[in-house]
Amino acid sequence: MKSSLPPRVLRALMALCVCFAFAQQVCLAADDRAFAQLLDDGINAIRQKQWQRAEQLLDKSLVEAEKFGKNDRRVGESLVNLGVVYAQRKDWAKTIVVSKRALDIDIKVHGERHADVAYDYHQLGSYLDISGKHTEATTYLKRALDMRQTLPEVTPTLVGITAENLGENMMTLKRPAEAESLYRQSLTCFKNDKNPECYFRRLDFLCDFYCDPKRAKEGKNFYKAELADLDRRFGSESPWSANFLNQQGRFAMKTKDYALAESTFRRLAAMSSKLPGGAPNRAATQNGLAVALFKQGKCDQAASCFKQAISILEGANMKEQAQTVKLNYADCLEKLGKVREASELRKQK
């Protein structure tokens, strides 16, 4: 997970870096306009993934910033964005140096307990973790989480992002109980902030966590409680609940809990006509239900669901996907003793 720059960190850090620089800008005096323009242009280059240009502009902005003093807040703004550029090319030595310097400057400018300082702790801890310095990273990420949880101006999403990064750090250090607690905390933060993108990204990681046979029972209890909470918060037919059911179905199939998979896909099937996604989602639900039934020996019911999935896919002119389902259907027909029909189905193209 740490051998390349994980999307879980870089996307979040890049977005936050850009926001950070804008958030710190104040009414400009005439003599810092050159700095401000260079910084803005550098940030825009980051957004456009023009990394070489971004570095050149931010280097120049740093020169301008240092004219106001080595510990001026403008210097920190340039450094934190340079950190994004260095991280993109995995130059961790430079990334960590500029991030530590930005942290020191912000502490001098704002004091220890400030949202920008908490941000710097988060950035530095995340970079250290990705670069392989996991034990050192823990100190910074814990400090960031402690600060973000207690600063009223920090959104729940930012708290959740730090919690999930610290959770990944705990997993790397083989401390799964602490990781699980942090993962769950991040989910709660994302729910509270009504941020489905972050919520379901973390849930995807948790699915893999709970698919470990040692954690499957605990995972089943987690999915049950979490679904009940989403139903209560957003409604039993909301996109939140539907997306969660998809994840629960994947968990159930991976852990071979076919009874749970059946009940999950049955509920999804009842909701599918009211939710976005169209034919592919409806077909996937029917196929998932069919497989769950087949694995439990309920072949008559499974055959009906396979036929529905095939019909949906063929109606949407999704022939390749329909052919895949037909192979599953053929296995089901064989179990029902319909060997010739199964053989003919496998020959179809």
mmCIF file of C-alpha atoms in Angstrom:
data_model
loop_
_atom_site.group_PDB
_atom_site.id
_atom_site.type_symbol
_atom_site.label_atom_id
_atom_site.label_comp_id
_atom_site.label_asym_id
_atom_site.label_seq_id
_atom_site.Cartn_x
_atom_site.Cartn_y
_atom_site.Cartn_z
ATOM 1 C CA MET A 1 0.000 0.000 0.000
ATOM 2 C CA LYS A 2 2.907 2.317 0.696
ATOM 3 C CA SER A 3 5.021 1.527 -2.351
ATOM 4 C CA SER A 4 3.289 4.157 -4.465
ATOM 5 C CA LEU A 5 1.417 7.326 -3.602
ATOM 6 C CA PRO A 6 -2.023 6.075 -2.454
ATOM 7 C CA PRO A 7 -5.093 7.903 -3.770
ATOM 8 C CA ARG A 8 -6.462 7.852 -0.198
ATOM 9 C CA VAL A 9 -3.829 10.431 0.766
ATOM 10 C CA LEU A 10 -2.735 12.343 -2.308
ATOM 11 C CA ARG A 11 -6.182 13.362 -3.566
ATOM 12 C CA ALA A 12 -7.139 14.586 -0.120
ATOM 13 C CA LEU A 13 -3.820 16.298 0.511
ATOM 14 C CA MET A 14 -3.753 18.036 -2.847
ATOM 15 C CA ALA A 15 -7.238 19.383 -2.386
ATOM 16 C CA LEU A 16 -6.421 20.557 1.106
ATOM 17 C CA CYS A 17 -3.154 22.147 0.040
ATOM 18 C CA VAL A 18 -4.931 24.229 -2.547
ATOM 19 C CA CYS A 19 -7.634 25.198 -0.071
ATOM 20 C CA PHE A 20 -5.018 26.030 2.540
ATOM 21 C CA ALA A 21 -3.253 28.538 0.376
ATOM 22 C CA PHE A 22 -6.455 30.325 -0.549
ATOM 23 C CA ALA A 23 -7.762 30.296 3.002
ATOM 24 C CA GLN A 24 -4.725 32.078 4.337
ATOM 25 C CA GLN A 25 -4.817 34.953 1.883
ATOM 26 C CA VAL A 26 -5.751 38.294 3.371
ATOM 27 C CA CYS A 27 -6.197 41.784 1.992
ATOM 28 C CA LEU A 28 -3.064 42.364 -0.017
ATOM 29 C CA ALA A 29 -0.743 45.243 0.533
ATOM 30 C CA ALA A 30 0.743 46.754 -2.582
ATOM 31 C CA ASP A 31 4.189 45.301 -1.903
ATOM 32 C CA ASP A 32 3.101 41.670 -1.688
ATOM 33 C CA ARG A 33 1.199 41.545 -4.969
ATOM 34 C CA ALA A 34 4.121 39.933 -6.775
ATOM 35 C CA PHE A 35 4.169 37.141 -4.192
ATOM 36 C CA ALA A 36 0.391 36.693 -4.308
ATOM 37 C CA GLN A 37 0.306 36.466 -8.095
ATOM 38 C CA LEU A 38 3.097 33.898 -8.178
ATOM 39 C CA LEU A 39 1.389 31.844 -5.468
ATOM 40 C CA ASP A 40 -1.969 31.934 -7.264
ATOM 41 C CA ASP A 41 -0.352 30.942 -10.548
ATOM 42 C CA GLY A 42 1.509 28.116 -8.821
ATOM 43 C CA ILE A 43 -1.703 26.804 -7.269
ATOM 44 C CA ASN A 44 -3.458 26.936 -10.636
ATOM 45 C CA ALA A 45 -0.573 24.981 -12.168
ATOM 46 C CA ILE A 46 -1.011 22.316 -9.464
ATOM 47 C CA ARG A 47 -4.704 22.104 -10.288
ATOM 48 C CA GLN A 48 -3.837 21.633 -13.953
ATOM 49 C CA LYS A 49 -1.122 19.089 -13.042
ATOM 50 C CA GLN A 50 1.550 21.235 -14.668
ATOM 51 C CA TRP A 51 4.090 20.149 -12.111
ATOM 52 C CA GLN A 52 7.272 21.642 -13.548
ATOM 53 C CA ARG A 53 5.614 25.026 -14.060
ATOM 54 C CA ALA A 54 4.111 24.858 -10.578
ATOM 55 C CA GLU A 55 7.516 24.269 -9.028
ATOM 56 C CA GLN A 56 9.060 27.174 -10.925
ATOM 57 C CA LEU A 57 6.292 29.556 -9.891
ATOM 58 C CA LEU A 58 6.297 28.439 -6.271
ATOM 59 C CA ASP A 59 10.080 28.728 -6.055
ATOM 60 C CA LYS A 60 9.727 32.331 -7.205
ATOM 61 C CA SER A 61 6.893 32.935 -4.750
ATOM 62 C CA LEU A 62 9.147 31.649 -1.970
ATOM 63 C CA VAL A 63 11.854 34.150 -2.928
ATOM 64 C CA GLU A 64 9.292 36.954 -2.804
ATOM 65 C CA ALA A 65 7.847 35.690 0.473
ATOM 66 C CA GLU A 66 11.223 35.618 2.198
ATOM 67 C CA LYS A 67 11.596 39.343 1.543
ATOM 68 C CA PHE A 68 9.078 39.773 4.376
ATOM 69 C CA GLY A 69 11.159 37.647 6.741
ATOM 70 C CA LYS A 70 12.196 34.012 7.015
ATOM 71 C CA ASN A 71 9.289 33.252 9.339
ATOM 72 C CA ASP A 72 6.596 35.264 7.558
ATOM 73 C CA ARG A 73 3.280 33.492 6.990
ATOM 74 C CA ARG A 74 3.762 33.935 3.208
ATOM 75 C CA VAL A 75 6.813 31.685 3.400
ATOM 76 C CA GLY A 76 4.658 28.956 4.938
ATOM 77 C CA GLU A 77 2.095 29.303 2.147
ATOM 78 C CA SER A 78 4.734 28.788 -0.529
ATOM 79 C CA LEU A 79 6.338 25.887 1.317
ATOM 80 C CA VAL A 80 3.147 23.922 1.892
ATOM 81 C CA ASN A 81 2.316 24.038 -1.818
ATOM 82 C CA LEU A 82 5.862 23.152 -2.793
ATOM 83 C CA GLY A 83 5.369 20.093 -0.603
ATOM 84 C CA VAL A 84 2.546 18.967 -2.886
ATOM 85 C CA VAL A 85 4.802 19.281 -5.936
ATOM 86 C CA TYR A 86 7.621 17.325 -4.312
ATOM 87 C CA ALA A 87 5.197 14.652 -3.080
ATOM 88 C CA GLN A 88 3.812 14.193 -6.580
ATOM 89 C CA ARG A 89 7.247 13.135 -7.812
ATOM 90 C CA LYS A 90 7.892 11.178 -4.585
ATOM 91 C CA ASP A 91 10.842 13.307 -3.546
ATOM 92 C CA TRP A 92 10.169 12.602 0.096
ATOM 93 C CA ALA A 93 13.337 14.178 1.459
ATOM 94 C CA LYS A 94 12.400 17.592 0.053
ATOM 95 C CA THR A 95 8.715 17.098 0.867
ATOM 96 C CA ILE A 96 9.435 16.469 4.525
ATOM 97 C CA VAL A 97 11.963 19.311 4.824
ATOM 98 C CA VAL A 98 9.583 21.958 3.463
ATOM 99 C CA SER A 99 6.656 20.541 5.460
ATOM 100 C CA LYS A 100 8.594 20.710 8.732
ATOM 101 C CA ARG A 101 9.652 24.257 7.971
ATOM 102 C CA ALA A 102 6.056 25.251 7.155
ATOM 103 C CA LEU A 103 4.921 23.754 10.474
ATOM 104 C CA ASP A 104 7.559 25.673 12.441
ATOM 105 C CA ILE A 105 6.591 28.938 10.746
ATOM 106 C CA ASP A 106 2.874 28.476 11.346
ATOM 107 C CA ILE A 107 3.440 27.725 15.031
ATOM 108 C CA LYS A 108 5.406 30.990 15.318
ATOM 109 C CA VAL A 109 2.718 32.927 13.418
ATOM 110 C CA HIS A 110 -0.458 31.415 14.897
ATOM 111 C CA GLY A 111 0.513 29.654 18.098
ATOM 112 C CA GLU A 112 0.260 25.925 18.758
ATOM 113 C CA ARG A 113 -3.522 25.480 18.588
ATOM 114 C CA HIS A 114 -4.677 26.771 15.232
ATOM 115 C CA ALA A 115 -6.393 25.130 12.245
ATOM 116 C CA ASP A 116 -3.454 25.862 9.927
ATOM 117 C CA VAL A 117 -1.040 24.291 12.397
ATOM 118 C CA ALA A 118 -3.264 21.220 12.668
ATOM 119 C CA TYR A 119 -3.252 21.044 8.888
ATOM 120 C CA ASP A 120 0.554 21.134 8.840
ATOM 121 C CA TYR A 121 0.726 18.295 11.379
ATOM 122 C CA HIS A 122 -1.655 16.282 9.195
ATOM 123 C CA GLN A 123 0.349 16.930 6.036
ATOM 124 C CA LEU A 124 3.676 16.114 7.591
ATOM 125 C CA GLY A 125 2.392 12.964 9.285
ATOM 126 C CA SER A 126 0.828 11.720 6.067
ATOM 127 C CA TYR A 127 3.986 12.364 4.057
ATOM 128 C CA LEU A 128 6.131 10.596 6.651
ATOM 129 C CA ASP A 129 3.799 7.597 6.602
ATOM 130 C CA ILE A 130 3.813 7.301 2.823
ATOM 131 C CA SER A 131 7.598 7.618 2.739
ATOM 132 C CA GLY A 132 7.972 4.698 5.146
ATOM 133 C CA LYS A 133 8.701 6.570 8.386
ATOM 134 C CA HIS A 134 5.665 5.093 10.082
ATOM 135 C CA THR A 135 6.616 5.482 13.738
ATOM 136 C CA GLU A 136 7.542 9.140 13.305
ATOM 137 C CA ALA A 137 4.353 9.675 11.318
ATOM 138 C CA THR A 138 2.224 8.441 14.215
ATOM 139 C CA THR A 139 3.293 11.348 16.435
ATOM 140 C CA TYR A 140 2.292 13.988 13.893
ATOM 141 C CA LEU A 141 -0.969 12.340 12.865
ATOM 142 C CA LYS A 142 -2.062 11.874 16.488
ATOM 143 C CA ARG A 143 -1.287 15.520 17.181
ATOM 144 C CA ALA A 144 -3.258 16.576 14.096
ATOM 145 C CA LEU A 145 -6.253 14.476 15.119
ATOM 146 C CA ASP A 146 -6.207 15.773 18.679
ATOM 147 C CA MET A 147 -6.187 19.367 17.441
ATOM 148 C CA ARG A 148 -8.750 18.935 14.697
ATOM 149 C CA GLN A 149 -11.213 17.261 17.059
ATOM 150 C CA THR A 150 -11.164 20.244 19.404
ATOM 151 C CA LEU A 151 -10.984 23.209 17.016
ATOM 152 C CA PRO A 152 -14.525 24.421 16.235
ATOM 153 C CA GLU A 153 -13.624 25.817 12.813
ATOM 154 C CA VAL A 154 -12.417 22.425 11.532
ATOM 155 C CA THR A 155 -15.060 20.485 9.584
ATOM 156 C CA PRO A 156 -15.940 16.860 10.417
ATOM 157 C CA THR A 157 -14.593 15.823 7.003
ATOM 158 C CA LEU A 158 -11.114 17.112 7.869
ATOM 159 C CA VAL A 159 -11.249 15.264 11.194
ATOM 160 C CA GLY A 160 -12.296 12.132 9.306
ATOM 161 C CA ILE A 161 -9.453 12.406 6.794
ATOM 162 C CA THR A 162 -6.899 12.595 9.593
ATOM 163 C CA ALA A 163 -8.561 9.699 11.426
ATOM 164 C CA GLU A 164 -8.447 7.473 8.347
ATOM 165 C CA ASN A 165 -4.803 8.320 7.613
ATOM 166 C CA LEU A 166 -3.897 7.515 11.215
ATOM 167 C CA GLY A 167 -5.896 4.300 10.851
ATOM 168 C CA GLU A 168 -3.806 3.304 7.840
ATOM 169 C CA ASN A 169 -0.722 4.090 9.880
ATOM 170 C CA MET A 170 -1.948 1.813 12.694
ATOM 171 C CA MET A 171 -2.569 -1.016 10.232
ATOM 172 C CA THR A 172 0.948 -0.672 8.874
ATOM 173 C CA LEU A 173 2.274 -0.861 12.425
ATOM 174 C CA LYS A 174 0.155 -3.997 12.994
ATOM 175 C CA ARG A 175 -2.224 -2.413 15.490
ATOM 176 C CA PRO A 176 -5.559 -3.473 13.952
ATOM 177 C CA ALA A 177 -7.781 -2.735 16.961
ATOM 178 C CA GLU A 178 -6.691 0.910 16.955
ATOM 179 C CA ALA A 179 -7.020 1.030 13.175
ATOM 180 C CA GLU A 180 -10.594 -0.241 13.318
ATOM 181 C CA SER A 181 -11.576 2.369 15.894
ATOM 182 C CA LEU A 182 -10.103 5.131 13.733
ATOM 183 C CA TYR A 183 -11.767 3.806 10.575
ATOM 184 C CA ARG A 184 -15.126 3.865 12.324
ATOM 185 C CA GLN A 185 -14.466 7.347 13.649
ATOM 186 C CA SER A 186 -13.758 8.554 10.118
ATOM 187 C CA LEU A 187 -17.047 7.059 8.888
ATOM 188 C CA THR A 188 -18.955 8.889 11.608
ATOM 189 C CA CYS A 189 -17.247 12.153 10.675
ATOM 190 C CA PHE A 190 -18.135 11.756 7.007
ATOM 191 C CA LYS A 191 -21.740 10.893 7.868
ATOM 192 C CA ASN A 192 -22.005 13.930 10.113
ATOM 193 C CA ASP A 193 -20.694 16.132 7.312
ATOM 194 C CA LYS A 194 -22.932 14.379 4.745
ATOM 195 C CA ASN A 195 -19.909 13.565 2.592
ATOM 196 C CA PRO A 196 -20.743 10.347 0.702
ATOM 197 C CA GLU A 197 -17.597 10.371 -1.446
ATOM 198 C CA CYS A 198 -15.279 10.164 1.562
ATOM 199 C CA TYR A 199 -17.651 7.858 3.441
ATOM 200 C CA PHE A 200 -17.843 5.170 0.769
ATOM 201 C CA ARG A 201 -14.135 5.362 0.008
ATOM 202 C CA ARG A 202 -13.399 4.508 3.638
ATOM 203 C CA LEU A 203 -16.149 1.894 3.713
ATOM 204 C CA ASP A 204 -14.467 0.212 0.765
ATOM 205 C CA PHE A 205 -11.279 -0.146 2.825
ATOM 206 C CA LEU A 206 -13.279 -1.447 5.791
ATOM 207 C CA CYS A 207 -14.855 -4.138 3.619
ATOM 208 C CA ASP A 208 -11.407 -5.587 2.981
ATOM 209 C CA PHE A 209 -10.584 -5.226 6.690
ATOM 210 C CA TYR A 210 -13.649 -7.207 7.772
ATOM 211 C CA CYS A 211 -13.253 -9.850 5.068
ATOM 212 C CA ASP A 212 -10.419 -11.298 7.124
ATOM 213 C CA PRO A 213 -11.933 -14.558 8.487
ATOM 214 C CA LYS A 214 -10.920 -13.538 12.016
ATOM 215 C CA ARG A 215 -13.030 -10.374 11.740
ATOM 216 C CA ALA A 216 -15.983 -11.592 9.649
ATOM 217 C CA LYS A 217 -18.374 -12.004 12.583
ATOM 218 C CA GLU A 218 -17.529 -8.558 13.896
ATOM 219 C CA GLY A 219 -17.925 -7.230 10.365
ATOM 220 C CA LYS A 220 -21.420 -8.645 10.073
ATOM 221 C CA ASN A 221 -22.430 -6.872 13.273
ATOM 222 C CA PHE A 222 -20.853 -3.661 12.002
ATOM 223 C CA TYR A 223 -22.779 -3.758 8.708
ATOM 224 C CA LYS A 224 -26.048 -4.408 10.508
ATOM 225 C CA ALA A 225 -25.611 -1.482 12.899
ATOM 226 C CA GLU A 226 -24.273 0.876 10.247
ATOM 227 C CA LEU A 227 -27.131 0.187 7.831
ATOM 228 C CA ALA A 228 -29.667 0.859 10.577
ATOM 229 C CA ASP A 229 -27.978 4.189 11.280
ATOM 230 C CA LEU A 230 -27.975 5.205 7.596
ATOM 231 C CA ASP A 231 -31.646 4.260 7.269
ATOM 232 C CA ARG A 232 -32.426 6.424 10.284
ATOM 233 C CA ARG A 233 -30.359 9.392 9.120
ATOM 234 C CA PHE A 234 -31.111 9.475 5.398
ATOM 235 C CA GLY A 235 -34.082 7.164 4.767
ATOM 236 C CA SER A 236 -34.324 3.459 3.971
ATOM 237 C CA GLU A 237 -34.523 4.095 0.214
ATOM 238 C CA SER A 238 -31.863 6.800 0.051
ATOM 239 C CA PRO A 239 -28.770 6.577 -2.175
ATOM 240 C CA TRP A 240 -26.749 6.288 1.046
ATOM 241 C CA SER A 241 -28.542 3.080 2.019
ATOM 242 C CA ALA A 242 -28.468 1.717 -1.535
ATOM 243 C CA ASN A 243 -24.719 2.240 -1.893
ATOM 244 C CA PHE A 244 -24.165 0.723 1.527
ATOM 245 C CA LEU A 245 -26.198 -2.337 0.555
ATOM 246 C CA ASN A 246 -23.968 -2.788 -2.489
ATOM 247 C CA GLN A 247 -20.941 -2.793 -0.211
ATOM 248 C CA GLN A 248 -22.654 -5.139 2.238
ATOM 249 C CA GLY A 249 -23.453 -7.519 -0.606
ATOM 250 C CA ARG A 250 -19.789 -7.565 -1.618
ATOM 251 C CA PHE A 251 -18.774 -8.262 1.979
ATOM 252 C CA ALA A 252 -21.334 -11.065 2.273
ATOM 253 C CA MET A 253 -20.179 -12.753 -0.935
ATOM 254 C CA LYS A 254 -16.496 -12.466 -0.012
ATOM 255 C CA THR A 255 -17.118 -13.996 3.409
ATOM 256 C CA LYS A 256 -19.451 -16.637 1.909
ATOM 257 C CA ASP A 257 -22.358 -15.496 4.055
ATOM 258 C CA TYR A 258 -24.887 -16.273 1.346
ATOM 259 C CA ALA A 259 -27.923 -15.818 3.575
ATOM 260 C CA LEU A 260 -26.830 -12.240 4.275
ATOM 261 C CA ALA A 261 -26.094 -11.768 0.579
ATOM 262 C CA GLU A 262 -29.583 -12.991 -0.318
ATOM 263 C CA SER A 263 -31.353 -10.626 2.070
ATOM 264 C CA THR A 264 -29.125 -7.749 0.955
ATOM 265 C CA PHE A 265 -29.734 -8.231 -2.764
ATOM 266 C CA ARG A 266 -33.460 -8.789 -2.236
ATOM 267 C CA ARG A 267 -33.717 -5.409 -0.563
ATOM 268 C CA LEU A 268 -31.653 -3.811 -3.327
ATOM 269 C CA ALA A 269 -33.863 -5.395 -5.972
ATOM 270 C CA ALA A 270 -36.929 -3.864 -4.340
ATOM 271 C CA MET A 271 -35.242 -0.441 -4.394
ATOM 272 C CA SER A 272 -33.634 -0.593 -7.834
ATOM 273 C CA SER A 273 -36.474 0.968 -9.829
ATOM 274 C CA LYS A 274 -36.306 4.095 -7.641
ATOM 275 C CA LEU A 275 -32.552 4.611 -7.776
ATOM 276 C CA PRO A 276 -30.105 5.857 -10.416
ATOM 277 C CA GLY A 277 -27.794 3.472 -12.226
ATOM 278 C CA GLY A 278 -30.156 1.974 -14.767
ATOM 279 C CA ALA A 279 -29.809 -1.435 -16.361
ATOM 280 C CA PRO A 280 -26.251 -2.292 -15.210
ATOM 281 C CA ASN A 281 -27.130 -1.852 -11.530
ATOM 282 C CA ARG A 282 -30.430 -3.691 -11.800
ATOM 283 C CA ALA A 283 -28.778 -6.567 -13.642
ATOM 284 C CA ALA A 284 -25.907 -6.743 -11.143
ATOM 285 C CA THR A 285 -28.407 -6.912 -8.294
ATOM 286 C CA GLN A 286 -30.350 -9.747 -9.919
ATOM 287 C CA ASN A 287 -27.159 -11.628 -10.727
ATOM 288 C CA GLY A 288 -25.870 -11.176 -7.166
ATOM 289 C CA LEU A 289 -29.163 -12.454 -5.779
ATOM 290 C CA ALA A 290 -29.090 -15.395 -8.183
ATOM 291 C CA VAL A 291 -25.569 -16.400 -7.159
ATOM 292 C CA ALA A 292 -26.445 -16.130 -3.452
ATOM 293 C CA LEU A 293 -29.494 -18.355 -3.988
ATOM 294 C CA PHE A 294 -27.518 -20.833 -6.096
ATOM 295 C CA LYS A 295 -24.826 -21.147 -3.420
ATOM 296 C CA GLN A 296 -27.546 -22.061 -0.914
ATOM 297 C CA GLY A 297 -28.986 -24.723 -3.213
ATOM 298 C CA LYS A 298 -32.099 -22.672 -4.053
ATOM 299 C CA CYS A 299 -31.661 -23.376 -7.744
ATOM 300 C CA ASP A 300 -35.262 -22.788 -8.897
ATOM 301 C CA GLN A 301 -35.257 -19.284 -7.440
ATOM 302 C CA ALA A 302 -31.734 -18.673 -8.707
ATOM 303 C CA ALA A 303 -32.708 -19.629 -12.262
ATOM 304 C CA SER A 304 -35.493 -17.050 -12.262
ATOM 305 C CA CYS A 305 -33.098 -14.319 -11.119
ATOM 306 C CA PHE A 306 -30.466 -15.278 -13.689
ATOM 307 C CA LYS A 307 -33.113 -15.008 -16.424
ATOM 308 C CA GLN A 308 -34.119 -11.552 -15.211
ATOM 309 C CA ALA A 309 -30.510 -10.377 -15.219
ATOM 310 C CA ILE A 310 -29.981 -11.690 -18.749
ATOM 311 C CA SER A 311 -33.180 -10.044 -19.951
ATOM 312 C CA ILE A 312 -32.160 -6.676 -18.486
ATOM 313 C CA LEU A 313 -28.708 -6.824 -20.070
ATOM 314 C CA GLU A 314 -29.929 -7.935 -23.477
ATOM 315 C CA GLY A 315 -32.570 -5.203 -23.400
ATOM 316 C CA ALA A 316 -29.780 -2.690 -22.825
ATOM 317 C CA ASN A 317 -27.709 -4.238 -25.650
ATOM 318 C CA MET A 318 -25.020 -5.313 -23.185
ATOM 319 C CA LYS A 319 -24.295 -8.597 -24.900
ATOM 320 C CA GLU A 320 -20.902 -9.340 -23.392
ATOM 321 C CA GLN A 321 -22.197 -8.920 -19.845
ATOM 322 C CA ALA A 322 -25.268 -10.994 -20.691
ATOM 323 C CA GLN A 323 -23.039 -13.802 -21.935
ATOM 324 C CA THR A 324 -21.173 -13.876 -18.616
ATOM 325 C CA VAL A 325 -24.444 -14.238 -16.705
ATOM 326 C CA LYS A 326 -25.558 -16.978 -19.111
ATOM 327 C CA LEU A 327 -22.591 -19.086 -18.051
ATOM 328 C CA ASN A 328 -23.731 -18.807 -14.429
ATOM 329 C CA TYR A 329 -27.262 -19.633 -15.520
ATOM 330 C CA ALA A 330 -25.987 -22.723 -17.342
ATOM 331 C CA ASP A 331 -24.384 -24.001 -14.135
ATOM 332 C CA CYS A 332 -27.708 -23.497 -12.388
ATOM 333 C CA LEU A 333 -29.597 -25.391 -15.105
ATOM 334 C CA GLU A 334 -27.216 -28.325 -14.754
ATOM 335 C CA LYS A 335 -27.976 -28.491 -11.039
ATOM 336 C CA LEU A 336 -31.658 -28.649 -11.963
ATOM 337 C CA GLY A 337 -30.954 -31.592 -14.271
ATOM 338 C CA LYS A 338 -31.460 -29.578 -17.461
ATOM 339 C CA VAL A 339 -28.165 -30.668 -18.980
ATOM 340 C CA ARG A 340 -29.094 -30.239 -22.661
ATOM 341 C CA GLU A 341 -30.487 -26.749 -22.083
ATOM 342 C CA ALA A 342 -27.332 -25.816 -20.179
ATOM 343 C CA SER A 343 -25.125 -27.128 -22.985
ATOM 344 C CA GLU A 344 -27.028 -25.147 -25.611
ATOM 345 C CA LEU A 345 -26.783 -22.012 -23.512
ATOM 346 C CA ARG A 346 -22.999 -22.332 -23.275
ATOM 347 C CA LYS A 347 -22.756 -22.575 -27.066
ATOM 348 C CA GLN A 348 -24.528 -19.262 -27.573
ATOM 349 C CA LYS A 349 -22.433 -16.233 -28.513
#
